[in-house]
Structures are given as structure tokens and as C-alpha cells.
């Protein structure tokens, strides 16, 4: 299998990965040149950008999600309760009172 990197033909995928490694170093080196406050400002800008992507559910979606969670938790509680009751009865049967 031949992979092309630029004009060269490489024999393995690892060679194509190592060819892009200097570009990654250049990006990390430029971010290291920022000062303490520059990195904090970058972090705050990135946080604000991510918060703009957040989708707030509508009232009906919120009620639906809440109902699903309550039903799921109730089902798991019932399962664990039955399992606990069954194991308790089994232990009493094996070891007695």
C-alpha cells in the first residue's frame, strides 16, 4: 500500500504522520509564546465560544427528560430491591436464622 505525502511515496502510515509533526510543533510553540494573561484571555474566549453552542431545552423537552430519568431511576431501584430481597432470602435459606 502506497501513501503519498506531497510528491513522495511513503511505505507506511507512520511516515505520513511524522511528516505533519513539525506543523503541530509550530502551533504549540506559538501558543507557548503567549504570556500568562494572554493564555487566560484565550481560555475565556474559548469558554464563551463553547457556551454559545449550548442548546437550552424547551419546557416540554425538560419535562420529558425529567420523566425519563425518574422512570429509569425507579426501575433500577425496583430491580436492586428485588435483587437484595432475593439474595437476603437465599442467605437465610443457606445459613438459617
Coordinates of C-alpha atoms in Angstrom, one line a residue:
X1 CA 0.0 0.0 0.0
X2 CA 1.5 3.3 -1.1
X3 CA 0.6 6.6 0.6
X4 CA 1.6 9.9 -0.9
X5 CA 2.9 12.7 1.2
X6 CA 3.5 15.7 -1.0
X7 CA 5.4 14.4 -4.0
X8 CA 7.0 11.5 -2.1
X9 CA 5.6 8.0 -1.9
X10 CA 5.8 6.5 1.6
X11 CA 5.6 2.9 2.5
X12 CA 3.8 3.0 5.9
X13 CA 1.2 5.3 7.5
X14 CA 3.7 6.2 10.3
X15 CA 5.8 8.1 7.8
X16 CA 2.8 10.2 6.7
X17 CA 2.1 11.0 10.4
X18 CA 5.7 12.1 11.1
X19 CA 5.6 14.4 8.1
X20 CA 2.9 16.5 9.8
X21 CA 4.6 16.5 13.2
X22 CA 6.6 19.8 12.6
X23 CA 3.4 21.6 11.9
X24 CA 2.0 20.5 15.2
X25 CA 5.2 21.7 16.9
X26 CA 4.9 25.1 15.3
X27 CA 1.3 25.5 16.6
X28 CA 2.2 24.5 20.1
X29 CA 5.3 26.8 20.1
X30 CA 3.2 29.8 19.2
X31 CA 0.7 29.1 22.0
X32 CA 3.7 28.8 24.4
X33 CA 4.8 32.3 23.5
X34 CA 1.7 33.9 24.9
X35 CA 2.0 35.3 28.4
X36 CA 0.1 34.3 31.5
X37 CA -2.7 36.8 30.9
X38 CA -2.8 36.0 27.1
X39 CA -3.4 32.3 27.9
X40 CA -6.2 33.3 30.4
X41 CA -7.8 35.6 27.8
X42 CA -7.6 32.7 25.2
X43 CA -9.2 30.3 27.7
X44 CA -12.0 32.8 28.4
X45 CA -12.7 33.3 24.7
X46 CA -12.8 29.6 24.1
X47 CA -15.2 29.1 27.0
X48 CA -17.5 31.8 25.7
X49 CA -17.4 30.2 22.2
X50 CA -18.4 26.8 23.7
X51 CA -21.2 28.4 25.7
X52 CA -22.7 29.9 22.6
X53 CA -23.1 26.3 21.2
X54 CA -25.2 25.2 24.2
X55 CA -28.8 24.3 23.4
X56 CA -31.3 25.1 26.2
X57 CA -34.2 22.7 26.2
X58 CA -37.7 23.9 25.9
X59 CA -40.2 23.4 28.7
X60 CA -41.7 20.3 27.1
X61 CA -38.3 18.8 26.4
X62 CA -37.3 19.4 30.0
X63 CA -40.5 17.7 31.4
X64 CA -39.9 14.8 29.0
X65 CA -36.2 14.3 30.0
X66 CA -37.2 14.6 33.7
X67 CA -39.9 12.0 33.4
X68 CA -37.5 9.6 31.6
X69 CA -34.9 10.0 34.3
X70 CA -37.4 9.4 37.1
X71 CA -38.9 6.3 35.4
X72 CA -35.4 4.9 34.8
X73 CA -34.3 5.5 38.4
X74 CA -37.5 3.9 39.7
X75 CA -36.9 0.9 37.5
X76 CA -33.3 0.5 38.7
X77 CA -34.4 0.9 42.3
X78 CA -37.1 -1.8 41.9
X79 CA -34.5 -4.1 40.3
X80 CA -32.0 -3.6 43.1
X81 CA -34.7 -4.0 45.7
X82 CA -35.8 -7.3 44.2
X83 CA -32.2 -8.5 43.9
X84 CA -31.5 -7.5 47.5
X85 CA -34.6 -9.3 48.7
X86 CA -33.8 -12.4 46.8
X87 CA -30.2 -12.6 48.0
X88 CA -31.4 -12.0 51.6
X89 CA -33.8 -14.9 51.3
X90 CA -31.1 -17.1 49.8
X91 CA -28.7 -16.3 52.6
X92 CA -31.4 -17.0 55.2
X93 CA -32.2 -20.3 53.5
X94 CA -28.5 -21.3 53.4
X95 CA -27.4 -20.1 56.8
X96 CA -30.7 -20.1 58.7
X97 CA -31.8 -17.6 61.4

